[in-house]
CSV table of C-alpha atoms in Angstrom, one decimal:
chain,number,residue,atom,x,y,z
A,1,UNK,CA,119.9,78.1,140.3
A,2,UNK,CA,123.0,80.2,141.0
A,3,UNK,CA,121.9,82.3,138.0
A,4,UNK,CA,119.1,83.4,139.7
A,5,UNK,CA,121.0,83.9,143.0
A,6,UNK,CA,123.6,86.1,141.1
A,7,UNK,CA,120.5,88.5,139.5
A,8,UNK,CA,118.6,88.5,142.7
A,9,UNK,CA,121.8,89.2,144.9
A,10,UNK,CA,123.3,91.7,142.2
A,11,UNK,CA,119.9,93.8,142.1
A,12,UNK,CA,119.4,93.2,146.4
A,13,UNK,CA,123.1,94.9,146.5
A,14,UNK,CA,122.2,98.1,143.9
A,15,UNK,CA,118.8,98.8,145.6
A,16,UNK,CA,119.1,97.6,148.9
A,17,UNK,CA,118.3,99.7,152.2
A,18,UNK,CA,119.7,98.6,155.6
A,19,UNK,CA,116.8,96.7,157.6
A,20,UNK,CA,119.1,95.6,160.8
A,21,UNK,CA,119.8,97.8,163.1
A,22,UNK,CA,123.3,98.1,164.5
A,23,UNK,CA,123.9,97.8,168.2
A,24,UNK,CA,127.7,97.9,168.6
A,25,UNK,CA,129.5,96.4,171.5
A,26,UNK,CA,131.1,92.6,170.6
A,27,UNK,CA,134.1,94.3,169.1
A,28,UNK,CA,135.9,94.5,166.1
A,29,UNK,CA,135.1,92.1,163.2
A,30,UNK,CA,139.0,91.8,162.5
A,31,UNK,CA,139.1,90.3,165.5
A,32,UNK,CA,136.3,87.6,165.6
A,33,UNK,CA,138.0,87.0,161.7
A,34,UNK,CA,141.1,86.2,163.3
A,35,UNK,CA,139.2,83.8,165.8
A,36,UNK,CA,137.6,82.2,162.8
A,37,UNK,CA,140.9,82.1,161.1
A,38,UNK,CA,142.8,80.7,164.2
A,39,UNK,CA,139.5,77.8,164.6
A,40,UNK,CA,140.1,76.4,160.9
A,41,UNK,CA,143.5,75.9,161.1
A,42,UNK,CA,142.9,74.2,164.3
A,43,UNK,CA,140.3,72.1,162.8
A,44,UNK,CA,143.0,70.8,159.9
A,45,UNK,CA,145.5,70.3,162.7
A,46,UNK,CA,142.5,68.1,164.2
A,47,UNK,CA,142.0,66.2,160.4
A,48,UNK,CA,145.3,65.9,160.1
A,49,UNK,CA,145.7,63.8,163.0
A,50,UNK,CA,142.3,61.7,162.0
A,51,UNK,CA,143.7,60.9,158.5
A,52,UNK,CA,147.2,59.8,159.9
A,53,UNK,CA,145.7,57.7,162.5
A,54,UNK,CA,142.7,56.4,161.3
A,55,UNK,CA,142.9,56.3,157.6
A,56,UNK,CA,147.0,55.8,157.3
A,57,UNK,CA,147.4,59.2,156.2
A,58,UNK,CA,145.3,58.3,152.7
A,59,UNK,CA,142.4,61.3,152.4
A,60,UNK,CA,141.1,59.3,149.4
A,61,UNK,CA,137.9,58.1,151.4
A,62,UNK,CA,136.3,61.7,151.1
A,63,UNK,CA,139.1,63.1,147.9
A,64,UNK,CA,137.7,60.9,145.6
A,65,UNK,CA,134.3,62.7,146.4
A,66,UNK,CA,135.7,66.2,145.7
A,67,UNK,CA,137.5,67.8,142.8
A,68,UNK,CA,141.5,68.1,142.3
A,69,UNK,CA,143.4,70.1,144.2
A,70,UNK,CA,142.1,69.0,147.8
A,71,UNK,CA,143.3,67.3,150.3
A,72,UNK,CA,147.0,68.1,150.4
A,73,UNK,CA,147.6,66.3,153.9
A,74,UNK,CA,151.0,67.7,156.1
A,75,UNK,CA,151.8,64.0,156.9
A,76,UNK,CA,155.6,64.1,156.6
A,77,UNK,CA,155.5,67.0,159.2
A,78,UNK,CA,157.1,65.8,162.9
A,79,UNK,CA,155.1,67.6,164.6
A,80,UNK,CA,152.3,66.6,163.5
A,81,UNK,CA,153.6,63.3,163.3
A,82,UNK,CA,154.3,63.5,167.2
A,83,UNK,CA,150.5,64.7,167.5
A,84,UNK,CA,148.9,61.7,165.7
A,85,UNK,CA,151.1,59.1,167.4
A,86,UNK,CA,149.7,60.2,170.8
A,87,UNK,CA,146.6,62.0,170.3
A,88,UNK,CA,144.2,59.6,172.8
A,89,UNK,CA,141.2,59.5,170.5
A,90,UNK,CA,141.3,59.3,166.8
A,91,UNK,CA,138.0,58.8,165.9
A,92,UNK,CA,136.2,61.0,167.8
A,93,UNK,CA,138.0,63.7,165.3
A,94,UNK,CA,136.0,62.5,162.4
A,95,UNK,CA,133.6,65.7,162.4
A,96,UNK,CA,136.7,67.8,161.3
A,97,UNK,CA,136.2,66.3,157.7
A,98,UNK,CA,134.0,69.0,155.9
A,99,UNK,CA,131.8,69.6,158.8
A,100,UNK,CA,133.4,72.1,161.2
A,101,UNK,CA,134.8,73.7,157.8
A,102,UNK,CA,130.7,74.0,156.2
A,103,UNK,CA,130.1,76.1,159.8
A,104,UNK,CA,133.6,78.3,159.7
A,105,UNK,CA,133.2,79.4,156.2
A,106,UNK,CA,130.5,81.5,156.1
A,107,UNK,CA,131.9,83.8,159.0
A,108,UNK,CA,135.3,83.4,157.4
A,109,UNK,CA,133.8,85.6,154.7
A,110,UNK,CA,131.2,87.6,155.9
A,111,UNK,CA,134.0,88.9,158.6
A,112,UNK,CA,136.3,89.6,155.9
A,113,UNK,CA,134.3,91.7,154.3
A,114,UNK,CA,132.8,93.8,157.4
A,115,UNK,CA,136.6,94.6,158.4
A,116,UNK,CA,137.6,96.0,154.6
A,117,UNK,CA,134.4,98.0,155.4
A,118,UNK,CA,134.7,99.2,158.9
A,119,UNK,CA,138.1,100.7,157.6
A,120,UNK,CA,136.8,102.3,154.9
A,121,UNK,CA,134.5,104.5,157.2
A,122,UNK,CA,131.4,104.0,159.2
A,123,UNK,CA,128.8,104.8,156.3
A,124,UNK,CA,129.2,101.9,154.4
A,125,UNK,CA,130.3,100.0,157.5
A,126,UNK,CA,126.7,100.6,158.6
A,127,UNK,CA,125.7,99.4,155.1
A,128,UNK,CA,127.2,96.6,154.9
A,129,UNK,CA,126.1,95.4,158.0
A,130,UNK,CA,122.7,96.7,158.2
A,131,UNK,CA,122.3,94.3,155.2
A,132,UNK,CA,123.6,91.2,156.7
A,133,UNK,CA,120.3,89.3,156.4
A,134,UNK,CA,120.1,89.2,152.5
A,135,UNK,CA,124.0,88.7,152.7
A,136,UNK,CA,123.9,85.7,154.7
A,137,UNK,CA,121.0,84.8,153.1
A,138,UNK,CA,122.2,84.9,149.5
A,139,UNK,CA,126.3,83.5,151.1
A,140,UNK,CA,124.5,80.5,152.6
A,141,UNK,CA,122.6,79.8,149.2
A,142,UNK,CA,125.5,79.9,147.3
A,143,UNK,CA,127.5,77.6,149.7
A,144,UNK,CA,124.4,74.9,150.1
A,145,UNK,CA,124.2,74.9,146.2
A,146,UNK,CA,127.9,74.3,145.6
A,147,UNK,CA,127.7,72.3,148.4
A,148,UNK,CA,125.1,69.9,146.8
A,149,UNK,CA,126.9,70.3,143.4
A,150,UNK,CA,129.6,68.4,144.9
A,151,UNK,CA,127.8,65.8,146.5
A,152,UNK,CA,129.5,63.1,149.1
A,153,UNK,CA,128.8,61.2,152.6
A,154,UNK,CA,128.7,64.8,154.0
A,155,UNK,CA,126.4,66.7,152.2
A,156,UNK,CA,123.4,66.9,153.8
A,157,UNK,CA,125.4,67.3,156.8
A,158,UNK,CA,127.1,70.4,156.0
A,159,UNK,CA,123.8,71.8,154.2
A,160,UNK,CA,122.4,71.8,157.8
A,161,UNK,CA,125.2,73.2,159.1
A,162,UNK,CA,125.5,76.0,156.5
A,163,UNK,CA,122.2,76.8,157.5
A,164,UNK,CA,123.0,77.1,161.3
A,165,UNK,CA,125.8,79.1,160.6
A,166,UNK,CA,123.9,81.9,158.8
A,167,UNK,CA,121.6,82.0,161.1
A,168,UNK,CA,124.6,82.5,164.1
A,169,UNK,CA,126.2,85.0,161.8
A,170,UNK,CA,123.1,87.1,161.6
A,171,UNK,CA,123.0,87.4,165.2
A,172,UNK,CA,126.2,87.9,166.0
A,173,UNK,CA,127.0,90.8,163.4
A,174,UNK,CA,124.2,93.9,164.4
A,175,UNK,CA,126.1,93.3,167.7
A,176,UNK,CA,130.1,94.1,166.6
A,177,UNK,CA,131.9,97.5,166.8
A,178,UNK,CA,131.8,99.6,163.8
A,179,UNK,CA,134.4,102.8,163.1
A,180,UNK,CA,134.3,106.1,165.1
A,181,UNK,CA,132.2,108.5,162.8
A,182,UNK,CA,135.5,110.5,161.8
A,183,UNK,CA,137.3,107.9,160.7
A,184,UNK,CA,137.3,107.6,156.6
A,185,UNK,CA,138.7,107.2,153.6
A,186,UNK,CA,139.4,111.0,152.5
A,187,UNK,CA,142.6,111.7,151.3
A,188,UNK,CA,145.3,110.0,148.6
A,189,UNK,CA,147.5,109.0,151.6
A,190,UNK,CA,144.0,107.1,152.9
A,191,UNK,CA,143.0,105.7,149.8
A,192,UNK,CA,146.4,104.2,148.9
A,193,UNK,CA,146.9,102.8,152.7
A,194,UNK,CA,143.1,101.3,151.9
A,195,UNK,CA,143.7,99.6,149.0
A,196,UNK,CA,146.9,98.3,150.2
A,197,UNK,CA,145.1,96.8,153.6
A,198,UNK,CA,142.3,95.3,151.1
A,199,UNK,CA,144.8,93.8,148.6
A,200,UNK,CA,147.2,92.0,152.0
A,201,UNK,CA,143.6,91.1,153.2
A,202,UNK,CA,143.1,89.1,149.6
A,203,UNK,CA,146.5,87.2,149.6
A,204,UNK,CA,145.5,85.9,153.3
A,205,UNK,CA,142.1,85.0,152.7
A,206,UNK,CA,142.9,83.1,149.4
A,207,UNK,CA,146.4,81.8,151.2
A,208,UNK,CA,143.8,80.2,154.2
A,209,UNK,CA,141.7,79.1,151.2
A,210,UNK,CA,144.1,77.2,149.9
A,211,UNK,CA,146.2,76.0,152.8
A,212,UNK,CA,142.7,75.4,154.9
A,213,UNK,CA,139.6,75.5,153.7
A,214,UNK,CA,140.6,73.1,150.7
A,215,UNK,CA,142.1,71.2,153.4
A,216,UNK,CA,145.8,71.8,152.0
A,217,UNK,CA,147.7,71.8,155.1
A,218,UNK,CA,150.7,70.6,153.2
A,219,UNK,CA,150.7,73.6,150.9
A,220,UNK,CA,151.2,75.9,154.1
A,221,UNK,CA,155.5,75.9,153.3
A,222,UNK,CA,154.6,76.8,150.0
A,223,UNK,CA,152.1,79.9,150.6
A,224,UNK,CA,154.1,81.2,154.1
A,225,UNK,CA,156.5,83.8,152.3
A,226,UNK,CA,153.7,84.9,150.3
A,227,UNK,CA,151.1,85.0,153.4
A,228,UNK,CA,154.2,86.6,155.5
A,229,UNK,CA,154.8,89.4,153.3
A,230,UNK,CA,151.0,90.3,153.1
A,231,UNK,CA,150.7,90.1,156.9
A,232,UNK,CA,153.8,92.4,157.3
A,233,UNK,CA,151.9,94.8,154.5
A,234,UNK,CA,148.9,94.8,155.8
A,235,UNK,CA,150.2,96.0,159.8
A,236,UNK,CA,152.4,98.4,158.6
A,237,UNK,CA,149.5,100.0,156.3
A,238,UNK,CA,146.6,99.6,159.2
A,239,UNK,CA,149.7,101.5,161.7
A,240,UNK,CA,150.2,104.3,159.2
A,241,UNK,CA,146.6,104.3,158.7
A,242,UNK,CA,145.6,105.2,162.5
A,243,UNK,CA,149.0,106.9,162.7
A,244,UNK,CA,147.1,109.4,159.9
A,245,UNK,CA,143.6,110.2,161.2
A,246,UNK,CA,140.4,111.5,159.7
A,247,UNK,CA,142.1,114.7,162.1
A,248,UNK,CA,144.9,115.1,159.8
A,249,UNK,CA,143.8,114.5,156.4
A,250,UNK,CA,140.1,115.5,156.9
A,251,UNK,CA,141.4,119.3,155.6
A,252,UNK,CA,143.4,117.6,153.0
A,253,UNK,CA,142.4,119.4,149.5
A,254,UNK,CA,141.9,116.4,146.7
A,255,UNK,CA,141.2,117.0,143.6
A,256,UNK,CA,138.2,115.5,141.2
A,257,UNK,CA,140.1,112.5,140.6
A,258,UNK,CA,141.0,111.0,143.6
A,259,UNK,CA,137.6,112.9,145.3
A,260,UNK,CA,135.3,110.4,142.5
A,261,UNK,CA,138.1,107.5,142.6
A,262,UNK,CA,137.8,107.4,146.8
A,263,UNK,CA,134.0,107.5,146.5
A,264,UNK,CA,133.9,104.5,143.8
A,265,UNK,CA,135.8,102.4,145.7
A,266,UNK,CA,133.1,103.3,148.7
A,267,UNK,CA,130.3,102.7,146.2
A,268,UNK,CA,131.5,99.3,144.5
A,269,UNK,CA,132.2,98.2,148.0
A,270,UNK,CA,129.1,98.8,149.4
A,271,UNK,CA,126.7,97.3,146.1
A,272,UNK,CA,129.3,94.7,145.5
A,273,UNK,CA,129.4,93.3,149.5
A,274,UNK,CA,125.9,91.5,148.8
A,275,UNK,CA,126.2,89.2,145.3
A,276,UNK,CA,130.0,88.8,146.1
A,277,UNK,CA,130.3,85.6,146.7
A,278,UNK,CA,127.9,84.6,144.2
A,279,UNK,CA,129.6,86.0,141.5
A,280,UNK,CA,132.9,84.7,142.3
A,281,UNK,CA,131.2,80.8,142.5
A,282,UNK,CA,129.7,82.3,139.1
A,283,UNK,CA,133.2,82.8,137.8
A,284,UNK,CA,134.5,79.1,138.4
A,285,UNK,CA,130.9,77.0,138.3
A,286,UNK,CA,128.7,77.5,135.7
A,287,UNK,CA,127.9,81.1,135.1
A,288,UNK,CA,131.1,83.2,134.1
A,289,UNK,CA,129.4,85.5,131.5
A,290,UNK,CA,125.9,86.2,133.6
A,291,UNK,CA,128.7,86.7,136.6
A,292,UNK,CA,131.3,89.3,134.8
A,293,UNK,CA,127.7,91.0,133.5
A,294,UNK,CA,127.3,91.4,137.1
A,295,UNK,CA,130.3,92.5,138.0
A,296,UNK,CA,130.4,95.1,135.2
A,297,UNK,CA,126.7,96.4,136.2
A,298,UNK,CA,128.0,96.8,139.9
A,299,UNK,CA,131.2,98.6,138.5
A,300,UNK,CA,129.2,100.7,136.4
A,301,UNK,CA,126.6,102.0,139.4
A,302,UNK,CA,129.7,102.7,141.4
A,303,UNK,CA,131.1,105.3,138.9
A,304,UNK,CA,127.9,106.7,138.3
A,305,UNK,CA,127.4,107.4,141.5
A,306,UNK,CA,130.5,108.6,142.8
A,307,UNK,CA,130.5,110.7,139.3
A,308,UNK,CA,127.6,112.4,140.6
A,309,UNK,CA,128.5,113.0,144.2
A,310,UNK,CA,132.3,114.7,142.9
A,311,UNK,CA,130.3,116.8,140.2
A,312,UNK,CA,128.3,118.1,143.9
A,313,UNK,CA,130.5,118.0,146.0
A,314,UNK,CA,133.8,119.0,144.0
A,315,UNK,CA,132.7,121.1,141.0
A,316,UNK,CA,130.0,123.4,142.7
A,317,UNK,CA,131.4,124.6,145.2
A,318,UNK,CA,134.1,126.7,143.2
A,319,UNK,CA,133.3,129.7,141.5
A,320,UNK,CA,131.5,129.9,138.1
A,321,UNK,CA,134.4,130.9,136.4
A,322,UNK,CA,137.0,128.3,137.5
A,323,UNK,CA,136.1,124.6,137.9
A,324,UNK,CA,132.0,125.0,136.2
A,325,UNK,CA,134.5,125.8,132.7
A,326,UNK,CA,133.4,123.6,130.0
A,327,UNK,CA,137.4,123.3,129.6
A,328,UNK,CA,137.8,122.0,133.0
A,329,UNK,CA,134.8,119.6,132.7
A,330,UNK,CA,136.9,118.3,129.9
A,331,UNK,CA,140.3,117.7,131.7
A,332,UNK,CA,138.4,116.1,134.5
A,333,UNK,CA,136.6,113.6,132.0
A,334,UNK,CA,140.1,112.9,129.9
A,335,UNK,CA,141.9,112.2,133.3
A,336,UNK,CA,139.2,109.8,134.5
A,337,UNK,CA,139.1,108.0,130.9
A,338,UNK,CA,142.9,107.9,130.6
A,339,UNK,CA,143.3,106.8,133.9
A,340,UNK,CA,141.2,103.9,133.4
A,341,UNK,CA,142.5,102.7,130.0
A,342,UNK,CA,145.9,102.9,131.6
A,343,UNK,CA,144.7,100.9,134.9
A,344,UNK,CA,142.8,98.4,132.6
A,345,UNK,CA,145.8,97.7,131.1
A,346,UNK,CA,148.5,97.1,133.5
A,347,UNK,CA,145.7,94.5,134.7
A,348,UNK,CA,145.6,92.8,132.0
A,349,UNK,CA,149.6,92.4,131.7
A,350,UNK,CA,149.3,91.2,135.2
A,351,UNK,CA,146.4,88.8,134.9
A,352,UNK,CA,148.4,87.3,132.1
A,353,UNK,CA,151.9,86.9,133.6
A,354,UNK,CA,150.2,85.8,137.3
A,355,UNK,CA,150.0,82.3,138.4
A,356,UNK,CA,148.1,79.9,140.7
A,357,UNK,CA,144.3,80.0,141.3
A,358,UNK,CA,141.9,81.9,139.1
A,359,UNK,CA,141.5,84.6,142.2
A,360,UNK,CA,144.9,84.8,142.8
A,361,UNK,CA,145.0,86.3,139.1
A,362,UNK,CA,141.7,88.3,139.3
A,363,UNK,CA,143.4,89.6,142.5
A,364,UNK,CA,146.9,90.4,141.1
A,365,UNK,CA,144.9,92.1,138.2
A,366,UNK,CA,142.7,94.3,140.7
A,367,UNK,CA,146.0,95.5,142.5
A,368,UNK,CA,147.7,96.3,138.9
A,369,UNK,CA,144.7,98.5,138.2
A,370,UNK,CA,144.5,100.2,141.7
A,371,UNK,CA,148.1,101.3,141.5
A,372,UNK,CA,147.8,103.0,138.3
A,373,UNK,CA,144.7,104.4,138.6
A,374,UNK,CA,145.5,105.6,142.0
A,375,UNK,CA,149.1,106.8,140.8
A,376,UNK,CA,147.2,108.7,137.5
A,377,UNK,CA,144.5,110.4,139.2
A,378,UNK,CA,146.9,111.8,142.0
A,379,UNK,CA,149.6,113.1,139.9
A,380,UNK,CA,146.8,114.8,137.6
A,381,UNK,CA,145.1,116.2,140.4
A,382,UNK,CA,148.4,117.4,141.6
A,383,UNK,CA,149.5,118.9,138.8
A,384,UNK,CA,146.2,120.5,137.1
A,385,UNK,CA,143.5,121.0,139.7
A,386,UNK,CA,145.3,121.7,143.1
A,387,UNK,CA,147.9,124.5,141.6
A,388,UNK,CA,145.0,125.8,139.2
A,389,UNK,CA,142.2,125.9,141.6
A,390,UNK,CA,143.3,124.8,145.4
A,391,UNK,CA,146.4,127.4,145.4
């Protein structure tokens, strides 16, 4: 079954066309994610206290249903302590185990991934969520299977609730505030602030992952320098990035490499924002081969397209005799190649020497390969193109 969701989602994300209509006016996604955010750490605040006073602060009634690596309860914390002691009704907090979680998720991630978006510009902002049906669709499919995969007291439960969700999420996300329509990605300066913003965006979500949505509350000392750090990242990069402006870099000369890099990042985003989440559950239950095929085939599309759209947008508008040279066509295709052994192999090193969770890896891999690419195509482009042809 997830096989099928990962082909169906993969080839819905290639070949998809917006069907929902945006109407903006709820505001920014970022912010209804930090709601969400701010409502599942209050619900393990509220489970904490359930556990402690109704169940001795032993989550082995609903652990032993669930996998290692749940259920990490904060019970030596005073605060939470004080909470327990005096909170006036215990056991009307016994929703908070996996059911208020089975609704928060799905927003949790579909918010996420509308904020990387609406930074990147309003094009694939308008993508992304003009696609939202088959995204919650093919999200809510993938939580309800895994959900059932991992059967308990709950399950039917939280299916139902799933379900709800999506169809809330649906409503709510035609309605939220996209980019203004000069704001973009454009420049080296915007691409680097990007990628930094998505990779702070990747520590937090897989930091309330682990601390929350696994129900780890006691792990939160362990993941708050990490978290902190990647909080105080990612303000500083979204402040520089609206210090910047489409205004000021929008005249910015790039050359091929960062031009095609900047609009395969917009690409893979926008194919990749549909089977996402069914290709990471593909990774860790069941299906890792059909779900790095997938991965690679949305890869793939990405740099064919944005290879296209540079060789337009880039190569024809200079004069026959410069940038059209089979010589040049050459240089551009050695510094994409080199680029990309390079950036595949920092990732590696750092997939290897990373820690923790599987995503944590993937993610420490991802941010390897950013850098270098990033840091190869720009000094190329510096170098060759911009004092050969943009002088």
């Amino acid at each position: 079954m997830l096989e099928a969701i990962i082909v169906l989602s993969t080839v819905v994300g290639l070949v998809g066309r917006p069907r929902v209509r945006v109407r903006e006016g709820w505001g920014h996604p970022g912010i209804w994610l930090l709601g969400v955010t701010a409502a599942v750490y209050v619900n393990q605040v509220l489970f904490t206290v359930y556990v402690l006073r109704v169940h001795d602060g032993d989550p082995g009634f609903i652990a032993k249903y669930l996998p290692s690596g749940w259920f990490a309860v904060a019970g030596h914390d005073p605060v939470l302590r004080w909470l327990a002691d005096n909170f006036p009704a215990p056991d009307a907090l016994s929703l908070s185990v996996l059911r208020v979680q089975a609704f928060l998720e799905l927003p949790f991630v579909v918010f996420a991934v509308l904020t990387v978006c609406r930074w990147y510009g309003p094009e694939l902002y308008r993508r992304a969520a003009g696609l939202v049906l088959p995204t919650v669709v093919f999200y809510t499919a993938t939580f309800c299977l895994i959900e059932y995969s991992l059967k308990n007291p709950y399950t039917w439960d939280d299916i139902a609730i799933r379900i709800g969700s999506g169809i809330v999420v649906g409503l709510v996300v035609p309605k939220l505030t996209g980019p203004p329509p000069e704001k973009r990605v454009t420049s080296t300066t915007d691409l680097a602030l990007f990628l930094l913003s998505v990779g702070a965006v990747g520590v937090l979500v897989l930091s309330v992952y682990d601390t929350a949505l696994l129900y780890n509350l006691g792990h939160v000392h362990e993941m708050l320098p990490l978290a902190a750090l990647a909080a105080a990242v990612l303000i500083g990069t979204r402040l520089a990035a609206r210090r910047t402006g489409a205004a000021a870099t929008s005249g910015t000369a790039v050359g091929p490499g960062i031009d095609m890099l900047t609009r395969t990042v917009g690409w893979f985003l926008a194919y990749f924002s549909v089977p996402a989440l069914a290709i990471r559950y593909g990774m860790i239950f069941g299906a890792p081969r059909l779900a790095v095929v997938a991965g690679v085939v949305v890869t793939a599309a990405a740099v064919i397209r944005a290879g296209r759209e540079t060789r337009r947008a880039v190569f024809a508008d200079e004069p026959a005799g410069a940038l059209a040279q089979v010589a040049a066509r050459r240089v551009w295709a050695a510094q994409l190649v080199g680029s990309a052994v390079a950036g595949v192999a920092a990732a590696f090193l750092a997939y290897r020497t990373a820690g923790g969770y599987p995503e944590f890896r993937l993610l420490a891999a991802a941010a390897a390969f950013g850098v270098v690419v990033v840091t190869t195509c720009a000094a190329v482009d510096r170098a060759y193109w911009l004092r050969a042809y943009w002088r």
